[in-house]
Coordinates of C-alpha atoms and ligand atoms in Angstrom, one line a residue:
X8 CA -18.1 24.2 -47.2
X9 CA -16.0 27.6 -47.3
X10 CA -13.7 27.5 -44.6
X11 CA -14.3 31.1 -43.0
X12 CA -11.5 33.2 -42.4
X13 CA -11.2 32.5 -38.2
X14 CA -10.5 28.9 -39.8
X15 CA -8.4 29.7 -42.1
X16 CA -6.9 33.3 -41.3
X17 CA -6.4 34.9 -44.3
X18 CA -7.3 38.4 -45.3
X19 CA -10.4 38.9 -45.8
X20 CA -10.0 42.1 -48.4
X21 CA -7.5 42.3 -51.3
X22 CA -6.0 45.7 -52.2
X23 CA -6.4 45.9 -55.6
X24 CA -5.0 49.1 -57.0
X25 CA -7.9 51.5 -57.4
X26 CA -10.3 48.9 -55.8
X27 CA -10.8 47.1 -52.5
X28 CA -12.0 43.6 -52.8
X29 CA -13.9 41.8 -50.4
X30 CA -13.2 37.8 -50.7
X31 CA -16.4 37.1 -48.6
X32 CA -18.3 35.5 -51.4
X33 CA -15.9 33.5 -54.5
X34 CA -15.0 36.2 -57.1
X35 CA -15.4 35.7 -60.7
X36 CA -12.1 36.7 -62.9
X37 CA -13.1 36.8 -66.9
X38 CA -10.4 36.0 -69.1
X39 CA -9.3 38.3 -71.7
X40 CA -6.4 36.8 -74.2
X41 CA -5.8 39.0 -76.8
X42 CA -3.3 36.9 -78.7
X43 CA -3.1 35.0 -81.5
X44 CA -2.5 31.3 -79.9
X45 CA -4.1 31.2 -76.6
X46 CA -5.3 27.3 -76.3
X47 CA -9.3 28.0 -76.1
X48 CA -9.5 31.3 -77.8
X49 CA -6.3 32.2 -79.6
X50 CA -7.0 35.3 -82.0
X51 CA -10.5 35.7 -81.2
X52 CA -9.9 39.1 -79.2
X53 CA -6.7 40.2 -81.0
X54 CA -8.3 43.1 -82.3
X55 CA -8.5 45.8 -79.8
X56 CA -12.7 46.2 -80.3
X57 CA -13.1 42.7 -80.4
X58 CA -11.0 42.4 -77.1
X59 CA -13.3 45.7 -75.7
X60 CA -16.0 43.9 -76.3
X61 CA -15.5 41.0 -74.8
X62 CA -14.2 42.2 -71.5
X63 CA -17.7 44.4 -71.4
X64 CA -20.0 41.0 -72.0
X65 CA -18.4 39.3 -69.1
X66 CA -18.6 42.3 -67.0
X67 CA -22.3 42.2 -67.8
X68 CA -22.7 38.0 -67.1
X69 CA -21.0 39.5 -63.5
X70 CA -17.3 39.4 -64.1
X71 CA -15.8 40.4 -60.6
X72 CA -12.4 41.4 -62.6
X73 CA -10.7 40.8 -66.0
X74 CA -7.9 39.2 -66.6
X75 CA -6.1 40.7 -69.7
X76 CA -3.0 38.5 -71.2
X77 CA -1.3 39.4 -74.2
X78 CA 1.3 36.0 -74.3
X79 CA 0.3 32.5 -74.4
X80 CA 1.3 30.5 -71.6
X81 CA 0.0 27.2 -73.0
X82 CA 2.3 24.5 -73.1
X83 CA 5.2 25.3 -76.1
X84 CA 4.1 28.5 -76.7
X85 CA 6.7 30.1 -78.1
X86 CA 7.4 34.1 -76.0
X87 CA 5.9 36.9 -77.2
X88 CA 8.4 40.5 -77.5
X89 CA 8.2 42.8 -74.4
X90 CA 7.2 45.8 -77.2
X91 CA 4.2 43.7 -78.7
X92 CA 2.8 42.3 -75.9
X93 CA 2.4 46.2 -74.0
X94 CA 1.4 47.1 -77.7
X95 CA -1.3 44.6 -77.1
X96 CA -2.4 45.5 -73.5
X97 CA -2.8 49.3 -73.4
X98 CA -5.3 50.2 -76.1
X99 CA -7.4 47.5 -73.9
X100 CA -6.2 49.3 -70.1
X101 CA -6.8 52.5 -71.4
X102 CA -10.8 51.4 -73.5
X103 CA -11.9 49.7 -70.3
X104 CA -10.5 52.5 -67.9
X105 CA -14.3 53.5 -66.9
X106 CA -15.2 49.8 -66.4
X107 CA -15.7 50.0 -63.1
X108 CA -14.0 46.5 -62.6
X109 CA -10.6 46.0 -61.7
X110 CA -8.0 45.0 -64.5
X111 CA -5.5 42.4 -63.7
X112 CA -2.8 42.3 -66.2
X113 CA -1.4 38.7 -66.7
X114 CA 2.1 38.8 -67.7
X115 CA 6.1 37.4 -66.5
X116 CA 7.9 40.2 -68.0
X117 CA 8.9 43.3 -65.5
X118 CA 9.1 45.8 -68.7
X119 CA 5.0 45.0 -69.6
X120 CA 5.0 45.2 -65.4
X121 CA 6.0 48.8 -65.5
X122 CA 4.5 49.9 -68.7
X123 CA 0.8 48.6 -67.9
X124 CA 1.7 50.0 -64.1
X125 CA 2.6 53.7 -65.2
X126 CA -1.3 54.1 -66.7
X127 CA -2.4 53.3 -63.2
X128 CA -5.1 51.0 -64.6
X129 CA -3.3 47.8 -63.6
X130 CA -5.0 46.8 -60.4
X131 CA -3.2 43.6 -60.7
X132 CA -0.2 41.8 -62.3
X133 CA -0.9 38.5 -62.7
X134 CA 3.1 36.5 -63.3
X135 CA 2.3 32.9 -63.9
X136 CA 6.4 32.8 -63.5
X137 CA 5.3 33.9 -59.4
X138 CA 7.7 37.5 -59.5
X139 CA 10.6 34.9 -59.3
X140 CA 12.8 37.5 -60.3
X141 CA 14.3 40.7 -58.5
X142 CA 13.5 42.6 -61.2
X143 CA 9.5 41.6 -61.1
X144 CA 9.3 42.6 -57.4
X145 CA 11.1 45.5 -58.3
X146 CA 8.6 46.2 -60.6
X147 CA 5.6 45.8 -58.1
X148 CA 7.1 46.9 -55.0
X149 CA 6.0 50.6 -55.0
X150 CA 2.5 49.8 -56.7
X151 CA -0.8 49.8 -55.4
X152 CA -1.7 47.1 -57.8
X153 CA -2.5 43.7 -56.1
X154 CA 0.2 40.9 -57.1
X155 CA -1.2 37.0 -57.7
X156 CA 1.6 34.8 -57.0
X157 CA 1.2 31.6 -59.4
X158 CA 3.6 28.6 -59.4
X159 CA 4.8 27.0 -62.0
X160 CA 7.4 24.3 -62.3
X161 CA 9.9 24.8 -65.8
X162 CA 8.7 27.7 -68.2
X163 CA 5.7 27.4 -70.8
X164 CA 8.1 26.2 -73.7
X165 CA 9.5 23.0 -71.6
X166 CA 7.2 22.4 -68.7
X167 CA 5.1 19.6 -69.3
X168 CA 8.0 17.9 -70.6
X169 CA 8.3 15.7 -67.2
X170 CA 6.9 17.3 -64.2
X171 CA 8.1 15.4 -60.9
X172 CA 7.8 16.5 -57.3
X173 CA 7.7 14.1 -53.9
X174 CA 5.1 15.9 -52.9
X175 CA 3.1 18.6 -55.0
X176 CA 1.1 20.1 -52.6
X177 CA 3.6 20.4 -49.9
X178 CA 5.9 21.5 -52.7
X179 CA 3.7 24.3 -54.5
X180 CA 2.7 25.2 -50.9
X181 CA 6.5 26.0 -49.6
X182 CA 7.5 27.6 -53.2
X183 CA 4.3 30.3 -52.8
X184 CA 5.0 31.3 -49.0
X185 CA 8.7 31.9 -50.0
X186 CA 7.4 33.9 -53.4
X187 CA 4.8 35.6 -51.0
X188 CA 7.2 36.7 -48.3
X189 CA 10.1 37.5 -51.0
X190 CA 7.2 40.5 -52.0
X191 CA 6.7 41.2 -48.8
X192 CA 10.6 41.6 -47.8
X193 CA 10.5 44.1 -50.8
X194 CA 7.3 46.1 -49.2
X195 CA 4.6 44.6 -50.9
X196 CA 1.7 44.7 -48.2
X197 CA 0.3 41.3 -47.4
X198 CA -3.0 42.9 -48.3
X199 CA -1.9 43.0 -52.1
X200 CA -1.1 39.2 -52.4
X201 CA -3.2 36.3 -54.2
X202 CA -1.5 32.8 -54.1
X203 CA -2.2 30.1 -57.5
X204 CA -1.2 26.8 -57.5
X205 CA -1.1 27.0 -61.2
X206 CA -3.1 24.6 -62.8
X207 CA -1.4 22.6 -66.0
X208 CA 1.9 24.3 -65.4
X209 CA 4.0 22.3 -64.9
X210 CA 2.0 19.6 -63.5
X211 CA 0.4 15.8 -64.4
X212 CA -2.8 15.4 -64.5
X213 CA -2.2 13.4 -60.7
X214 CA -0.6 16.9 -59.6
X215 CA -3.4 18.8 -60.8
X216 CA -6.3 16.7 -58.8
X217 CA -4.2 16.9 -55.8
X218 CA -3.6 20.3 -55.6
X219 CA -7.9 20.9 -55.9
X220 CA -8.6 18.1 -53.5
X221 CA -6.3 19.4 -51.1
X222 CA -6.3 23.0 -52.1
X223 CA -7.1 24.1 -47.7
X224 CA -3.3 23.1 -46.9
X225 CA -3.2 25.8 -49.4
X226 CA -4.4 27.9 -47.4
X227 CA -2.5 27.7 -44.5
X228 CA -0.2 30.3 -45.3
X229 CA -3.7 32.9 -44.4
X230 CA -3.3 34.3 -48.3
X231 CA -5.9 34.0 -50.4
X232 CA -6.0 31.5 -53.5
X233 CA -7.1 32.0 -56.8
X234 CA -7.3 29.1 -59.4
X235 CA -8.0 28.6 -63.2
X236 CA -9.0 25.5 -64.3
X237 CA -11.1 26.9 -67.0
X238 CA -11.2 24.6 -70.5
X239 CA -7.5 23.2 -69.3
X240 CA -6.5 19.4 -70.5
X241 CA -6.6 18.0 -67.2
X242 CA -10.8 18.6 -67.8
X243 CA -10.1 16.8 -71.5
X244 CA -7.9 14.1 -70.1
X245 CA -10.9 13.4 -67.3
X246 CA -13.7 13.8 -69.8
X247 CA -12.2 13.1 -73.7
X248 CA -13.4 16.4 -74.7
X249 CA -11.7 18.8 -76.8
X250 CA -11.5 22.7 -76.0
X251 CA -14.9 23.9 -77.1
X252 CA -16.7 20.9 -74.8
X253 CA -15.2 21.8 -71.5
X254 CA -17.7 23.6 -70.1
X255 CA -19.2 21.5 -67.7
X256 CA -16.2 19.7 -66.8
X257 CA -14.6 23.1 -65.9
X258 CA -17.7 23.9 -63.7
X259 CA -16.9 20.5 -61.7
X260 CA -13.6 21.7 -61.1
X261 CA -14.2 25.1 -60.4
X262 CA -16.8 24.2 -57.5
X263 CA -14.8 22.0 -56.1
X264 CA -12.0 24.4 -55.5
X265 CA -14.7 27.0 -54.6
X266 CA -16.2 23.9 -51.6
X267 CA -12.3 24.1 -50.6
X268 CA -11.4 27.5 -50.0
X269 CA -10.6 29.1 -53.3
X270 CA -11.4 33.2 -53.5
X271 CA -11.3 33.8 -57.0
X272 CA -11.5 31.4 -59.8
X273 CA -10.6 32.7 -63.2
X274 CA -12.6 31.5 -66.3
X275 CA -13.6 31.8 -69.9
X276 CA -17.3 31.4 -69.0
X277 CA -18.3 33.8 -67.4
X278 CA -22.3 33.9 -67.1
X279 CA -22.3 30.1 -66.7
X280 CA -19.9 30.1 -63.7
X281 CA -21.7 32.5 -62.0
X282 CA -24.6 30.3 -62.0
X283 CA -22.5 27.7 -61.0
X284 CA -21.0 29.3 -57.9
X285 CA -25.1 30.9 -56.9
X286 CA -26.5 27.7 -56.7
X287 CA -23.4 26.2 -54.7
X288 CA -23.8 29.1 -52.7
X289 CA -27.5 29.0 -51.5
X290 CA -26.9 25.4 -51.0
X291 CA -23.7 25.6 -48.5
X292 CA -25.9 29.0 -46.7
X293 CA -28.5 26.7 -45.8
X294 CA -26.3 24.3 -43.8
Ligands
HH2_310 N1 -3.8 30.0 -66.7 C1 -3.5 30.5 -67.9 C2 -3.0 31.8 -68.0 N2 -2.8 32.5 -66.9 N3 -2.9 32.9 -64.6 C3 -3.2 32.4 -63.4 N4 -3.0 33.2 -62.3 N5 -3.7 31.1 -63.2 C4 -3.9 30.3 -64.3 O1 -4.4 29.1 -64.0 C5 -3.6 30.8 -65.6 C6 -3.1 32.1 -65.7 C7 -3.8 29.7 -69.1 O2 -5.1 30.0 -69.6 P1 -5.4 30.9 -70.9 O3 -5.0 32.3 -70.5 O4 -6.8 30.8 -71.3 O5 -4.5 30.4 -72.0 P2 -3.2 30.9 -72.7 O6 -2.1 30.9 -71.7 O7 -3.0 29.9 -73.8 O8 -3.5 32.3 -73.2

């Protein structure tokens, strides 16, 4: 069951730079890496084409948005320069300009921030690193582009080295409502923010299944959640698959975190989530 929004009291549309969203039905967010080590897909879509391409076939299996990271975040991944990484992004902004989906932009650096911003075709900057810096709500503070707030504990290079909390949920939870309100302080409009409990960063396995299963204290704060859990290792450490086997593991999870609340879940697999999330959905509108 969705909790509704008198339950839960979050806003029901997201400002998303050139778009409005409505969050009354689980949006679909296609991933886009064009790198050359993401963990599922590394250099498949680092050419430019290759990368247009593939943000048009997801749009056509019903991609709500696309996601477009040019870093790795993976455990270990080693940073990539502010210079190549906007190298990377805005051939891709500026192909998919006439897409008629929003572009979300997923990157920690406020430099990319500003250079993806100033095409106006960033409708939203995704910072796994949660704008924990003044200089990343600087960066989104006068934008129209929606901001998605992720936590993460420790940076990509370090953070699974030994994740600890006394209580990750009510932890994750307190670290996005300060994150969330810091933007707000800075004039961010509530109407912009998506909150992610991050997924894998920075978490055990144990961390990870409590964050889905309890995902609506996550929503107490009346902001929206997005998740990935698309391909990650907690689905291999469940089901001994490796990368390219995830599939229906990663449906599990991502219906489950739908059931719980979630608004937007972002994925590899585009077509098959969508089924996924229709058949879910007739199901819970016959109750
Ligand atoms: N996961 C990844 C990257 N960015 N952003 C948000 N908001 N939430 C996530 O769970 C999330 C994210 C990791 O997945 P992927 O982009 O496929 O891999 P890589 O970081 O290796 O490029």
């Amino acid at each position: 069951m969705t909790p509704s929004s008198a339950d839960t009291g979050f806003v029901p549309t997201l400002r998303c730079g050139r778009f409005e969203l409505a969050l009354d039905r689980p949006l679909v967010m296609g991933v886009l890496n064009v790198t050359e080590d993401s963990f599922s897909d590394g250099g498949r879509w680092l050419d430019p084409a290759a990368a247009v391409a593939q943000a048009r076939r997801m749009i056509d299996e019903g991609a709500d948005l696309i996601d477009i990271g040019a870093e790795s975040t993976r455990p270990g991944a080693p940073p990539v320069p502010a210079e190549v990484e906007a190298e990377r992004l805005l051939p891709v902004l500026r192909a998919l300009a006439d897409c008629g989906r929003p572009l979300s932009v997923d990157t920690r650096k406020p430099e990319v921030m500003r250079a993806v911003l100033a095409t106006g075709l960033a409708d939203m900057i995704n910072d796994v690193a949660g704008f924990g810096t003044a200089d990343a709500v600087d960066a989104v503070r006068d934008a129209r582009a929606a901001c998605c707030v992720m936590h993460m504990q420790g940076d990509p290079l370090t953070m699974q080295h030994a994740p600890a909390y006394r209580d990750v949920v009510a932890e994750v939870r307190r670290s996005l409502a300060a994150r969330a309100s810091a933007l707000q302080h800075a004039g961010v409009d509530r109407a912009r923010i998506v909150v992610d409990p991050g997924i894998g960063f920075g978490k055990t396995l144990e961390h990870n299944l409590a964050l889905i299963a309890r995902l609506p204290e996550l929503l107490g704060d009346g902001l929206p959640v997005l998740i990935g859990v698309s391909r990650k290792s907690m689905i291999g450490a469940i089901t001994g698959r490796d990368v390219e086997h995830r599939l229906p593991g990663s449906l599990a999870a991502m219906l489950a975190s739908v059931a719980r609340g979630a608004r937007i879940v972002r994925v590899h697999d585009v077509a098959a989530t969508r089924d996924a999330i229709a058949v879910w959905a007739a199901i819970d509108a016959a109750i």
